[in-house]
């Protein structure tokens, strides 16, 4: 930018499109203020996980949400009202999903616990609408997430992974295994969703890694990993 080169010229040198260069400059101060060092610092800051919820960093917005919640407004009503009446633009708007999560995921400590009683649904957990609860008793000898050690919870050490499936056509799927500390991600193609197929694919992928970073795997309550004991024996990872 200091040489006054156009976005197209910079893009050609870097092997990127002009629109990519334009967005990068625009989100970091514009042509007159862009500095590569400052842009990199902002990029690293934006990439930090876990991200704080909007309500945790906006006391004024949090106060409005709490007052309306105490008046028995639903999160959807609060979100809609803010969109139409916010005097400060988008910074004073929040989605209903963020309100739900701030209420239900109390580890964040964003909203008061007693505000839960104002929710019109009294569920302790919130799921997406298509969600179906796992069939009880389908996973023998499963270990509850409540028993997960503190060193896994605080994301301090690598080697503790979380896994899930991304479903595709004809019963195919992609297994995603993400390290909770480093966010390093392992992907594995799965031909079908049978428990033995999923388990075999996970074993193949995790055994490619060093033993030092194979400590634990957290999976949901679905029966796709009902053969978790076989996985643990093969990888020496607790599930």
Coordinates of C-alpha atoms in Angstrom, one line a residue:
X1 CA 0.0 0.0 0.0
X2 CA 2.9 2.4 0.7
X3 CA 4.0 2.2 -2.9
X4 CA 0.4 3.3 -4.1
X5 CA 0.1 0.1 -6.1
X6 CA -3.4 -0.9 -7.1
X7 CA -5.3 -3.8 -5.6
X8 CA -5.0 -5.7 -8.9
X9 CA -1.2 -5.2 -9.0
X10 CA -0.8 -6.3 -5.4
X11 CA -3.0 -9.3 -6.1
X12 CA -0.9 -10.4 -9.0
X13 CA 2.2 -10.3 -7.0
X14 CA 0.7 -12.3 -4.1
X15 CA -1.3 -14.7 -6.2
X16 CA -4.6 -13.4 -4.8
X17 CA -7.7 -11.7 -6.3
X18 CA -8.1 -8.0 -6.2
X19 CA -11.3 -8.4 -4.1
X20 CA -9.4 -10.4 -1.5
X21 CA -6.8 -7.6 -1.2
X22 CA -9.6 -5.0 -1.0
X23 CA -11.3 -6.8 1.9
X24 CA -8.0 -7.2 3.7
X25 CA -7.2 -3.5 3.4
X26 CA -10.8 -2.5 4.2
X27 CA -11.0 -4.5 7.5
X28 CA -7.7 -3.0 8.7
X29 CA -8.1 0.7 8.4
X30 CA -8.3 1.3 4.7
X31 CA -5.7 2.4 2.1
X32 CA -4.4 5.4 4.2
X33 CA -4.0 3.5 7.5
X34 CA -3.2 -0.1 6.5
X35 CA -0.1 -1.5 8.1
X36 CA 0.9 -5.2 7.7
X37 CA 2.2 -5.5 11.3
X38 CA -1.0 -4.2 12.8
X39 CA -3.1 -6.2 10.4
X40 CA -1.3 -9.4 11.5
X41 CA -1.9 -8.6 15.2
X42 CA -5.6 -8.1 14.5
X43 CA -5.8 -11.4 12.6
X44 CA -4.2 -13.3 15.5
X45 CA -6.6 -11.6 17.9
X46 CA -9.7 -12.5 15.8
X47 CA -8.5 -16.1 15.6
X48 CA -8.3 -16.6 19.4
X49 CA -10.7 -19.3 20.8
X50 CA -13.0 -19.5 22.6
X51 CA -14.5 -16.2 21.6
X52 CA -16.3 -14.2 24.2
X53 CA -20.1 -13.7 23.7
X54 CA -21.2 -10.2 22.6
X55 CA -23.1 -9.7 25.9
X56 CA -20.0 -10.2 28.0
X57 CA -18.3 -7.2 26.4
X58 CA -21.2 -4.8 26.2
X59 CA -22.5 -3.9 29.6
X60 CA -25.2 -1.5 28.3
X61 CA -26.6 -4.1 25.9
X62 CA -26.5 -6.8 28.6
X63 CA -28.5 -4.6 30.9
X64 CA -31.2 -4.0 28.3
X65 CA -31.4 -7.8 27.7
X66 CA -31.7 -8.6 31.4
X67 CA -34.4 -6.0 32.0
X68 CA -36.5 -7.3 29.1
X69 CA -35.9 -10.9 30.2
X70 CA -37.1 -10.1 33.7
X71 CA -40.2 -8.7 32.0
X72 CA -40.8 -12.1 30.6
X73 CA -39.9 -11.2 27.0
X74 CA -38.7 -14.1 24.9
X75 CA -35.2 -14.0 23.4
X76 CA -36.8 -13.7 19.9
X77 CA -38.8 -10.7 21.1
X78 CA -35.8 -9.1 22.6
X79 CA -33.7 -9.6 19.5
X80 CA -36.5 -8.2 17.2
X81 CA -37.1 -5.2 19.5
X82 CA -33.3 -4.3 19.5
X83 CA -33.1 -4.4 15.7
X84 CA -35.9 -1.8 15.4
X85 CA -35.1 0.4 18.4
X86 CA -31.3 0.3 18.8
X87 CA -29.9 3.9 18.8
X88 CA -26.3 2.7 18.3
X89 CA -26.5 0.6 15.2
X90 CA -25.4 -3.1 15.1
X91 CA -23.4 -2.9 18.2
X92 CA -26.6 -2.8 20.2
X93 CA -28.2 -5.8 18.5
X94 CA -27.9 -9.4 19.5
X95 CA -29.3 -12.6 18.1
X96 CA -31.8 -14.7 20.0
X97 CA -29.4 -17.6 19.8
X98 CA -26.7 -15.6 21.7
X99 CA -29.3 -14.8 24.4
X100 CA -30.2 -18.5 24.7
X101 CA -26.6 -19.6 25.0
X102 CA -25.7 -16.8 27.5
X103 CA -28.6 -18.1 29.7
X104 CA -28.0 -21.8 29.3
X105 CA -24.2 -22.1 29.1
X106 CA -23.6 -20.7 32.6
X107 CA -19.8 -21.5 32.4
X108 CA -19.6 -18.2 30.6
X109 CA -21.2 -16.3 33.5
X110 CA -22.7 -13.7 31.2
X111 CA -26.3 -13.6 32.4
X112 CA -27.7 -14.4 35.9
X113 CA -28.7 -18.0 36.6
X114 CA -32.2 -16.9 37.9
X115 CA -33.1 -15.4 34.5
X116 CA -33.6 -19.0 33.2
X117 CA -36.9 -19.1 35.0
X118 CA -38.2 -16.4 32.6
X119 CA -37.7 -18.6 29.6
X120 CA -40.9 -20.0 28.2
X121 CA -39.3 -23.4 27.7
X122 CA -37.8 -24.9 30.8
X123 CA -35.3 -27.1 29.1
X124 CA -31.9 -27.2 30.6
X125 CA -30.2 -27.7 27.2
X126 CA -30.8 -26.1 23.9
X127 CA -30.6 -28.0 20.6
X128 CA -31.2 -27.1 17.0
X129 CA -34.7 -27.9 15.8
X130 CA -33.8 -31.0 13.8
X131 CA -32.0 -32.4 16.8
X132 CA -33.2 -35.8 18.1
X133 CA -32.0 -37.1 21.4
X134 CA -29.9 -40.2 21.4
X135 CA -31.5 -43.4 22.5
X136 CA -30.8 -44.2 26.1
X137 CA -28.7 -47.3 26.7
X138 CA -27.2 -47.3 23.2
X139 CA -23.6 -46.8 24.3
X140 CA -22.2 -49.4 26.8
X141 CA -19.8 -48.1 29.5
X142 CA -19.8 -44.5 28.3
X143 CA -18.0 -41.9 30.4
X144 CA -20.0 -38.7 31.0
X145 CA -18.5 -35.4 30.0
X146 CA -19.1 -34.4 33.6
X147 CA -16.2 -36.7 34.5
X148 CA -13.8 -34.9 32.1
X149 CA -10.6 -33.8 34.0
X150 CA -9.9 -30.1 34.5
X151 CA -6.9 -30.2 32.2
X152 CA -9.2 -31.0 29.3
X153 CA -11.7 -28.3 30.3
X154 CA -9.2 -25.4 30.4
X155 CA -7.7 -26.3 27.0
X156 CA -4.2 -25.8 28.4
X157 CA -2.6 -28.9 26.9
X158 CA -2.7 -30.4 23.4
X159 CA -3.8 -33.9 22.9
X160 CA -7.4 -33.7 23.9
X161 CA -9.7 -33.9 20.9
X162 CA -13.3 -33.3 20.0
X163 CA -15.0 -35.2 17.2
X164 CA -18.1 -35.0 15.1
X165 CA -19.5 -36.2 11.7
X166 CA -20.4 -34.0 8.7
X167 CA -23.0 -36.0 6.8
X168 CA -23.0 -36.3 3.0
X169 CA -25.0 -38.1 0.4
X170 CA -25.7 -41.8 0.3
X171 CA -24.8 -42.3 4.0
X172 CA -21.3 -41.0 3.5
X173 CA -19.7 -38.6 6.0
X174 CA -16.5 -36.7 7.0
X175 CA -15.2 -37.2 10.5
X176 CA -13.8 -34.0 12.0
X177 CA -11.4 -34.3 15.0
X178 CA -10.2 -31.0 16.4
X179 CA -7.6 -30.5 19.1
X180 CA -9.2 -28.4 21.9
X181 CA -6.0 -26.5 22.6
X182 CA -4.3 -25.9 19.2
X183 CA -7.4 -26.2 17.0
X184 CA -5.4 -28.5 14.7
X185 CA -8.0 -30.4 12.7
X186 CA -7.9 -34.0 11.3
X187 CA -10.4 -35.0 8.6
X188 CA -11.3 -38.6 7.7
X189 CA -13.6 -39.8 4.9
X190 CA -16.2 -42.4 6.1
X191 CA -18.1 -44.5 3.6
X192 CA -21.1 -45.2 5.8
X193 CA -22.2 -44.3 9.3
X194 CA -22.1 -47.7 10.9
X195 CA -20.4 -47.8 14.3
X196 CA -17.6 -50.2 13.1
X197 CA -16.9 -48.1 10.0
X198 CA -16.7 -44.8 12.0
X199 CA -14.5 -46.4 14.7
X200 CA -12.1 -47.9 12.1
X201 CA -11.7 -44.6 10.3
X202 CA -11.0 -42.7 13.5
X203 CA -8.4 -45.3 14.6
X204 CA -6.7 -45.0 11.2
X205 CA -6.5 -41.2 11.4
X206 CA -5.5 -40.9 15.1
X207 CA -2.8 -43.6 14.8
X208 CA -1.1 -41.3 12.2
X209 CA -0.3 -38.9 15.1
X210 CA 2.4 -39.1 17.7
X211 CA 1.4 -40.9 20.9
X212 CA 2.2 -37.8 22.9
X213 CA -0.8 -36.0 21.4
X214 CA -3.3 -38.9 21.7
X215 CA -4.8 -38.4 25.2
X216 CA -8.6 -38.2 24.9
X217 CA -11.5 -37.8 22.5
X218 CA -14.8 -36.2 23.3
X219 CA -17.8 -37.4 21.2
X220 CA -21.5 -36.8 21.4
X221 CA -24.0 -39.4 22.7
X222 CA -24.8 -40.8 19.3
X223 CA -24.3 -44.5 18.7
X224 CA -21.7 -43.8 15.9
X225 CA -19.0 -44.3 18.5
X226 CA -20.7 -47.0 20.5
X227 CA -17.5 -49.1 19.9
X228 CA -15.5 -46.6 21.8
X229 CA -13.8 -49.3 23.9
X230 CA -12.2 -50.8 20.7
X231 CA -11.1 -47.2 19.8
X232 CA -9.5 -46.7 23.2
X233 CA -7.6 -50.0 23.0
X234 CA -6.2 -49.2 19.6
X235 CA -5.2 -45.6 20.2
X236 CA -4.7 -45.5 24.0
X237 CA -7.1 -42.6 24.2
X238 CA -9.9 -42.3 26.7
X239 CA -13.3 -41.4 25.2

